[in-house]
Amino acid sequence: MNKALRSPLVFILFVIPALVLFLMFFIYPIFSSLYYSLTSWNGVSETVKYTGFDNYTKALGDERFWVSVKNNGCFILFSVFIQVPLIVFFSLLIANVKKLKGLYKTAVFMPSIMSTAVIGILWGFIYEPNIGLFNNILGLFGIEPVYWLSDERFAMLSILITNAWQWTGFYIVMVLAAILAIPRELEEAAAIDGATGFQRATRITLPLIVPIISVVIMLSIAGAMKAADIVIVMTKGGPAGSTEVMATYMIKYAITNFKYGYGNTIAVLIFVFTLVVTVLYQLLFARRSERIEY
Amino acid sequence: MKKSLVLLLSLIAVTSGLLAGCGGNNNNEGNNAAAGTNAPNNTAATNAPATEEPASAEPFEMTIRHTQVGADKQKRLAILQDVVNKVQEEVPGLTFKLDGVDSDVNRKEKLRGEMAAGNPPEVFDLFGSPDSKIYAKEGKLLDLTPILEELGIMDKFSNLDPFTYEGKIYGLPIGGSGEGFFYNKEYYASKGWSAPATFADLEKQLADIKADGKVPLAGASKAGWVPLMLANHLWSRYAGPDVTAKFATGEAKWSDPNVVKGFAKYREWVDNGYFKKGELGFEYAEYTTQFTSGEAILMYDGTWKSSVFKEGQSGEGLIGKVGFFNIPPVDGGVGDQTALMRDVNNGYGFSATAGEDERQLAAVKSFIKNMYNEEMQLRGLVEDGVLPAMKLDQSVLDANITDDLMKEIVAVLNSSASSFPAFDSLVQADVTTEISNIQIQKLIGGQTTPEKMGEALQKVQEEANAAVE
């Protein structure tokens, strides 16, 4: 067996299937997208006209495209500065409950296995201006109804809250697994030394789960950059394009209009922007928190 | 250990089952593909002077992509199913596979992907303009002109323009529609009103309904096309029914004062609170609900909506209590002031590859013969509220329409001297995107003025016109 694996030919034979799949489903689509992004292909025609960087110039010069980039930025900021602290907070709480831990874990995980369409309908009711839960609560304090999804001041926020609700549980389960993997001796030793629950959480647990938090942030950033379904379900990018994100911009301004060349340009730009943001995050923050030594 | 092994084996068994299930489909397709590839040989054989039936009776499958999905479209689906049964009886060996997909998903994603990949279904739901023209230009659609001539129904259709490219017909509309106001007759009767004869009457009624604490007009503008139905009719009243067709040729501009008057009127109605507040967040389904629940007294919509006011449908409670009228003439309006917005933009198209296989071609002919005839058109009208796409004798119509609402709709259609299609079949896709997704919502949200809206649209229109040149 060992002898066989030492032979380069056998080694290559083992690698080839994975390599072929990787080339077919990852490398080829990227290059195909790059190629079509330089054309004015309509998605149907067999003839493809090369247009150079016209599509890129058009996209980067389009005010609406930058609105969508800004909205993707909102997704990232909301994830990193609001969602992640909440994830850590709830993970710490659930890790320390004595009873019904399984129930809590299941309850928080539930939204992440629900379809986005269902979540859209569910939250559509919550945001409903006349009978919705939020406005009913606000009404108790004499506050006028808020038009959550139809007022552009609140539409983006409403989507961000819904998106956070959908994915927080998924990340909580990840962080919880990391917390529960911390050797109990560490906490017990700290408790014997007289550390309070808060001190143990902030001085022992938190530093030890930094790597998983870093992964959660990475996944949130990647998820935020490709967000589309929740926007389509909740606002369709409206009102008046105010909640458009890059992926919905691509669908609306390119794919729907038989402009597949332009659509590929947007796809490439999404890829590049995501790459830049994640690489920057890796270089600036993630590398520093990769290793933990007990 | 044993438990894990059992679990693992169960998982493998389930996965194998699933894969086998998927594989089964592929095998079928494979067989069908094989049948398809054999078909030319068979047809070659049957092309011989003495055509032998048994050879062509070998089983083969064709797919029909339809959009009759959901409770509201069950009647339309039943009509299709009946046609399918008839065609299967007429064409030996044929089995139709029905593939139901949401209309928007089919139009904007699935069919386009299949067209690009070169494997669309043999029969599919198709939009006339601009879709059919783009596909026809690329040779993806079957030219139906010779089939229509052979069947003798070439001149039976009211309008085939949306499906015509370079003089050839590439699709057939399943039905037509007209747009106007549905109104709550019970409420109108309680006020002693009748359908407004003048625009001033209409505006007076809207103001009175508002003062009465009711919502005058149903509103749901999450999707831009919904408010644009009314806006389109308004600008066509002020600037003329043919104005929209002139945007793409440069003969008219979106910023023309009369077009802007239409936008301004819409904005005025929004400002007066005639639509339900928060409409930008409501889906189209909510539009109907506002009317059927009695919350809104009027609803501007297409004649297809009449099917809702039938037994077992969501508007059952309003049977016999709903009327229909056209927008009255506006003061100083250009052109025919009775013009009605009408469309025949949705129907069936057929893959060009179906024309290469004689048996598939026979199935297409049979499908057209059985779907596009007086009986099916009348069923569409009576059962589903879809206006006929084919010319029918007035006496036949009178004899078959028993529904009061449908009678009113037909009376409105007959009283309008001309018609015009909706803007999205006349202007380029970029302009449609701009007005549907941005400008109309900005107008409703108070983020733009009618004048600025006209200018913004004209800018996009000019870019689109230049791109065509």
mmCIF file of N, CA and C in Angstrom, chain A residues 41-47 58 64 128-130 147 149-150 152 232-241 244 251-260, chain B residues 107-109 112-113 115-117 130-131 134-135 138 140 222-223 276-283 286 295 429-431 433-434 437-439 441-442 447:
data_model
loop_
_atom_site.group_PDB
_atom_site.id
_atom_site.type_symbol
_atom_site.label_atom_id
_atom_site.label_comp_id
_atom_site.label_asym_id
_atom_site.label_seq_id
_atom_site.Cartn_x
_atom_site.Cartn_y
_atom_site.Cartn_z
ATOM 1 N N TRP A 41 -22.407 39.533 -24.860
ATOM 2 C CA TRP A 41 -23.213 38.328 -25.110
ATOM 3 C C TRP A 41 -24.612 38.490 -24.512
ATOM 4 N N ASN A 42 -25.625 38.067 -25.273
ATOM 5 C CA ASN A 42 -27.012 38.214 -24.773
ATOM 6 C C ASN A 42 -27.528 36.963 -24.084
ATOM 7 N N GLY A 43 -26.674 35.965 -23.954
ATOM 8 C CA GLY A 43 -27.073 34.770 -23.219
ATOM 9 C C GLY A 43 -27.708 33.712 -24.100
ATOM 10 N N VAL A 44 -28.025 34.047 -25.315
ATOM 11 C CA VAL A 44 -28.693 33.102 -26.209
ATOM 12 C C VAL A 44 -27.878 32.908 -27.490
ATOM 13 N N SER A 45 -27.343 33.995 -27.968
ATOM 14 C CA SER A 45 -26.670 33.990 -29.264
ATOM 15 C C SER A 45 -25.430 33.102 -29.272
ATOM 16 N N GLU A 46 -25.154 32.514 -30.436
ATOM 17 C CA GLU A 46 -23.930 31.722 -30.545
ATOM 18 C C GLU A 46 -22.747 32.606 -30.906
ATOM 19 N N THR A 47 -23.043 33.802 -31.415
ATOM 20 C CA THR A 47 -21.952 34.722 -31.720
ATOM 21 C C THR A 47 -21.766 35.677 -30.539
ATOM 22 N N LYS A 58 -18.766 50.635 -17.483
ATOM 23 C CA LYS A 58 -20.177 50.927 -17.254
ATOM 24 C C LYS A 58 -20.559 50.635 -15.796
ATOM 25 N N ARG A 64 -25.980 53.261 -9.395
ATOM 26 C CA ARG A 64 -26.800 52.214 -8.765
ATOM 27 C C ARG A 64 -25.952 51.027 -8.332
ATOM 28 N N GLU A 128 -45.464 43.824 8.968
ATOM 29 C CA GLU A 128 -46.694 44.345 8.354
ATOM 30 C C GLU A 128 -47.107 45.632 9.067
ATOM 31 N N PRO A 129 -47.388 46.698 8.313
ATOM 32 C CA PRO A 129 -47.636 47.992 8.974
ATOM 33 C C PRO A 129 -48.882 48.031 9.861
ATOM 34 N N ASN A 130 -49.936 47.276 9.483
ATOM 35 C CA ASN A 130 -51.182 47.391 10.255
ATOM 36 C C ASN A 130 -51.335 46.344 11.352
ATOM 37 N N TYR A 147 -43.363 52.025 8.448
ATOM 38 C CA TYR A 147 -43.489 51.238 7.218
ATOM 39 C C TYR A 147 -42.142 50.578 6.942
ATOM 40 N N LEU A 149 -40.840 47.910 5.452
ATOM 41 C CA LEU A 149 -40.298 47.467 4.162
ATOM 42 C C LEU A 149 -40.556 48.454 3.026
ATOM 43 N N SER A 150 -41.413 49.431 3.260
ATOM 44 C CA SER A 150 -41.711 50.349 2.162
ATOM 45 C C SER A 150 -41.096 51.732 2.364
ATOM 46 N N GLU A 152 -37.703 53.726 2.741
ATOM 47 C CA GLU A 152 -36.297 53.398 2.480
ATOM 48 C C GLU A 152 -35.376 53.657 3.679
ATOM 49 N N ILE A 232 -34.369 39.589 -2.256
ATOM 50 C CA ILE A 232 -35.398 39.343 -3.272
ATOM 51 C C ILE A 232 -36.734 39.038 -2.600
ATOM 52 N N VAL A 233 -36.686 38.198 -1.583
ATOM 53 C CA VAL A 233 -37.917 37.792 -0.913
ATOM 54 C C VAL A 233 -38.557 38.959 -0.161
ATOM 55 N N MET A 234 -37.737 39.783 0.475
ATOM 56 C CA MET A 234 -38.321 40.810 1.340
ATOM 57 C C MET A 234 -38.690 42.103 0.630
ATOM 58 N N THR A 235 -37.819 42.601 -0.247
ATOM 59 C CA THR A 235 -38.110 43.914 -0.862
ATOM 60 C C THR A 235 -37.945 43.941 -2.377
ATOM 61 N N LYS A 236 -37.409 42.884 -2.948
ATOM 62 C CA LYS A 236 -37.087 42.867 -4.388
ATOM 63 C C LYS A 236 -36.098 43.985 -4.732
ATOM 64 N N GLY A 237 -35.321 44.431 -3.771
ATOM 65 C CA GLY A 237 -34.340 45.489 -4.033
ATOM 66 C C GLY A 237 -34.899 46.889 -3.830
ATOM 67 N N GLY A 238 -36.211 46.984 -3.603
ATOM 68 C CA GLY A 238 -36.846 48.292 -3.446
ATOM 69 C C GLY A 238 -36.871 48.746 -2.012
ATOM 70 N N PRO A 239 -37.517 49.822 -1.661
ATOM 71 C CA PRO A 239 -38.179 50.720 -2.604
ATOM 72 C C PRO A 239 -37.172 51.567 -3.400
ATOM 73 N N ALA A 240 -37.451 51.664 -4.677
ATOM 74 C CA ALA A 240 -36.641 52.452 -5.623
ATOM 75 C C ALA A 240 -35.163 52.079 -5.572
ATOM 76 N N GLY A 241 -34.871 50.794 -5.478
ATOM 77 C CA GLY A 241 -33.486 50.323 -5.547
ATOM 78 C C GLY A 241 -32.675 50.555 -4.290
ATOM 79 N N GLU A 244 -30.955 47.335 -2.921
ATOM 80 C CA GLU A 244 -30.278 46.496 -3.915
ATOM 81 C C GLU A 244 -28.892 46.087 -3.399
ATOM 82 N N ILE A 251 -28.818 40.471 -11.262
ATOM 83 C CA ILE A 251 -30.010 39.824 -11.826
ATOM 84 C C ILE A 251 -30.875 40.851 -12.560
ATOM 85 N N LYS A 252 -31.101 41.979 -11.886
ATOM 86 C CA LYS A 252 -32.050 42.969 -12.400
ATOM 87 C C LYS A 252 -31.537 43.727 -13.622
ATOM 88 N N TYR A 253 -30.300 44.162 -13.551
ATOM 89 C CA TYR A 253 -29.801 45.021 -14.630
ATOM 90 C C TYR A 253 -29.089 44.261 -15.742
ATOM 91 N N ALA A 254 -28.806 42.983 -15.508
ATOM 92 C CA ALA A 254 -28.074 42.260 -16.541
ATOM 93 C C ALA A 254 -28.846 41.026 -17.014
ATOM 94 N N ILE A 255 -29.041 40.080 -16.130
ATOM 95 C CA ILE A 255 -29.633 38.796 -16.539
ATOM 96 C C ILE A 255 -31.045 38.994 -17.089
ATOM 97 N N THR A 256 -31.881 39.755 -16.365
ATOM 98 C CA THR A 256 -33.261 39.964 -16.796
ATOM 99 C C THR A 256 -33.325 40.673 -18.147
ATOM 100 N N ASN A 257 -32.332 41.487 -18.423
ATOM 101 C CA ASN A 257 -32.352 42.289 -19.656
ATOM 102 C C ASN A 257 -31.562 41.655 -20.802
ATOM 103 N N PHE A 258 -31.351 40.358 -20.744
ATOM 104 C CA PHE A 258 -30.586 39.660 -21.779
ATOM 105 C C PHE A 258 -29.179 40.236 -21.942
ATOM 106 N N LYS A 259 -28.567 40.645 -20.822
ATOM 107 C CA LYS A 259 -27.197 41.169 -20.915
ATOM 108 C C LYS A 259 -26.284 40.267 -20.094
ATOM 109 N N TYR A 260 -26.051 39.087 -20.610
ATOM 110 C CA TYR A 260 -25.261 38.123 -19.844
ATOM 111 C C TYR A 260 -23.791 38.532 -19.766
ATOM 112 N N ARG B 107 -39.686 32.479 -17.363
ATOM 113 C CA ARG B 107 -39.348 33.513 -18.343
ATOM 114 C C ARG B 107 -37.918 34.037 -18.175
ATOM 115 N N LYS B 108 -37.561 34.319 -16.921
ATOM 116 C CA LYS B 108 -36.301 35.029 -16.711
ATOM 117 C C LYS B 108 -35.118 34.143 -16.376
ATOM 118 N N GLU B 109 -35.357 32.925 -15.991
ATOM 119 C CA GLU B 109 -34.223 32.077 -15.617
ATOM 120 C C GLU B 109 -34.177 30.778 -16.411
ATOM 121 N N ARG B 112 -34.378 30.836 -20.403
ATOM 122 C CA ARG B 112 -33.194 31.508 -20.958
ATOM 123 C C ARG B 112 -31.971 30.615 -20.867
ATOM 124 N N GLY B 113 -31.816 29.973 -19.709
ATOM 125 C CA GLY B 113 -30.689 29.061 -19.529
ATOM 126 C C GLY B 113 -30.755 27.926 -20.535
ATOM 127 N N MET B 115 -32.314 27.933 -23.407
ATOM 128 C CA MET B 115 -32.085 28.456 -24.761
ATOM 129 C C MET B 115 -30.585 28.598 -25.012
ATOM 130 N N ALA B 116 -29.880 29.115 -23.986
ATOM 131 C CA ALA B 116 -28.434 29.302 -24.128
ATOM 132 C C ALA B 116 -27.744 27.954 -24.290
ATOM 133 N N ALA B 117 -28.232 26.954 -23.546
ATOM 134 C CA ALA B 117 -27.610 25.630 -23.598
ATOM 135 C C ALA B 117 -28.091 24.831 -24.811
ATOM 136 N N PRO B 130 -40.154 41.286 -25.537
ATOM 137 C CA PRO B 130 -39.164 41.102 -26.598
ATOM 138 C C PRO B 130 -38.650 39.669 -26.713
ATOM 139 N N ASP B 131 -39.044 38.774 -25.790
ATOM 140 C CA ASP B 131 -38.412 37.452 -25.697
ATOM 141 C C ASP B 131 -38.431 36.669 -27.011
ATOM 142 N N ILE B 134 -36.047 37.800 -29.694
ATOM 143 C CA ILE B 134 -34.628 37.493 -29.437
ATOM 144 C C ILE B 134 -34.349 36.027 -29.748
ATOM 145 N N TYR B 135 -35.233 35.150 -29.303
ATOM 146 C CA TYR B 135 -35.029 33.718 -29.563
ATOM 147 C C TYR B 135 -35.163 33.411 -31.062
ATOM 148 N N GLU B 138 -32.150 34.188 -33.061
ATOM 149 C CA GLU B 138 -31.062 33.223 -32.888
ATOM 150 C C GLU B 138 -31.431 31.844 -33.429
ATOM 151 N N LYS B 140 -33.841 29.820 -32.478
ATOM 152 C CA LYS B 140 -34.185 28.847 -31.435
ATOM 153 C C LYS B 140 -35.659 28.426 -31.485
ATOM 154 N N LYS B 222 -44.708 46.820 -4.572
ATOM 155 C CA LYS B 222 -43.411 46.179 -4.337
ATOM 156 C C LYS B 222 -42.803 45.766 -5.682
ATOM 157 N N ALA B 223 -43.672 45.292 -6.566
ATOM 158 C CA ALA B 223 -43.251 45.021 -7.942
ATOM 159 C C ALA B 223 -43.739 46.191 -8.787
ATOM 160 N N LYS B 276 -53.512 52.679 -0.642
ATOM 161 C CA LYS B 276 -53.259 52.245 0.733
ATOM 162 C C LYS B 276 -51.836 52.633 1.137
ATOM 163 N N LYS B 277 -51.707 53.179 2.328
ATOM 164 C CA LYS B 277 -50.394 53.629 2.796
ATOM 165 C C LYS B 277 -49.452 52.433 2.976
ATOM 166 N N GLY B 278 -48.192 52.638 2.632
ATOM 167 C CA GLY B 278 -47.217 51.551 2.754
ATOM 168 C C GLY B 278 -47.225 50.632 1.553
ATOM 169 N N GLU B 279 -47.864 51.086 0.451
ATOM 170 C CA GLU B 279 -48.034 50.216 -0.724
ATOM 171 C C GLU B 279 -46.707 49.707 -1.298
ATOM 172 N N LEU B 280 -45.613 50.442 -1.093
ATOM 173 C CA LEU B 280 -44.334 50.013 -1.662
ATOM 174 C C LEU B 280 -43.834 48.702 -1.048
ATOM 175 N N GLY B 281 -44.415 48.321 0.071
ATOM 176 C CA GLY B 281 -43.991 47.079 0.721
ATOM 177 C C GLY B 281 -44.941 45.920 0.472
ATOM 178 N N PHE B 282 -46.007 46.135 -0.310
ATOM 179 C CA PHE B 282 -46.997 45.075 -0.511
ATOM 180 C C PHE B 282 -46.810 44.339 -1.831
ATOM 181 N N GLU B 283 -47.026 43.019 -1.756
ATOM 182 C CA GLU B 283 -46.950 42.157 -2.946
ATOM 183 C C GLU B 283 -48.247 42.271 -3.747
ATOM 184 N N GLU B 286 -51.509 41.011 -2.275
ATOM 185 C CA GLU B 286 -52.145 41.925 -1.320
ATOM 186 C C GLU B 286 -53.083 42.900 -2.039
ATOM 187 N N GLU B 295 -61.720 46.542 1.650
ATOM 188 C CA GLU B 295 -60.926 47.660 2.176
ATOM 189 C C GLU B 295 -60.760 48.739 1.099
ATOM 190 N N ALA B 429 -35.574 46.725 -22.789
ATOM 191 C CA ALA B 429 -35.556 46.144 -21.438
ATOM 192 C C ALA B 429 -34.934 47.095 -20.409
ATOM 193 N N ASP B 430 -33.916 47.849 -20.827
ATOM 194 C CA ASP B 430 -33.257 48.774 -19.884
ATOM 195 C C ASP B 430 -34.237 49.835 -19.390
ATOM 196 N N VAL B 431 -35.081 50.294 -20.303
ATOM 197 C CA VAL B 431 -36.054 51.331 -19.941
ATOM 198 C C VAL B 431 -37.102 50.734 -19.009
ATOM 199 N N THR B 433 -36.652 48.284 -16.956
ATOM 200 C CA THR B 433 -36.021 48.126 -15.637
ATOM 201 C C THR B 433 -35.999 49.456 -14.897
ATOM 202 N N GLU B 434 -35.649 50.508 -15.607
ATOM 203 C CA GLU B 434 -35.531 51.828 -14.969
ATOM 204 C C GLU B 434 -36.880 52.316 -14.435
ATOM 205 N N ASN B 437 -38.323 49.466 -11.652
ATOM 206 C CA ASN B 437 -37.607 49.244 -10.393
ATOM 207 C C ASN B 437 -37.216 50.516 -9.675
ATOM 208 N N ILE B 438 -37.115 51.597 -10.417
ATOM 209 C CA ILE B 438 -36.633 52.818 -9.775
ATOM 210 C C ILE B 438 -37.670 53.937 -9.837
ATOM 211 N N GLN B 439 -37.947 54.411 -11.059
ATOM 212 C CA GLN B 439 -38.660 55.680 -11.184
ATOM 213 C C GLN B 439 -40.080 55.664 -10.613
ATOM 214 N N GLN B 441 -41.303 53.812 -8.312
ATOM 215 C CA GLN B 441 -41.253 53.712 -6.844
ATOM 216 C C GLN B 441 -40.761 55.021 -6.225
ATOM 217 N N LYS B 442 -39.857 55.690 -6.936
ATOM 218 C CA LYS B 442 -39.416 57.002 -6.451
ATOM 219 C C LYS B 442 -40.571 57.995 -6.479
ATOM 220 N N GLN B 447 -39.661 60.710 -3.846
ATOM 221 C CA GLN B 447 -38.236 61.011 -3.980
ATOM 222 C C GLN B 447 -37.882 61.654 -5.312
#
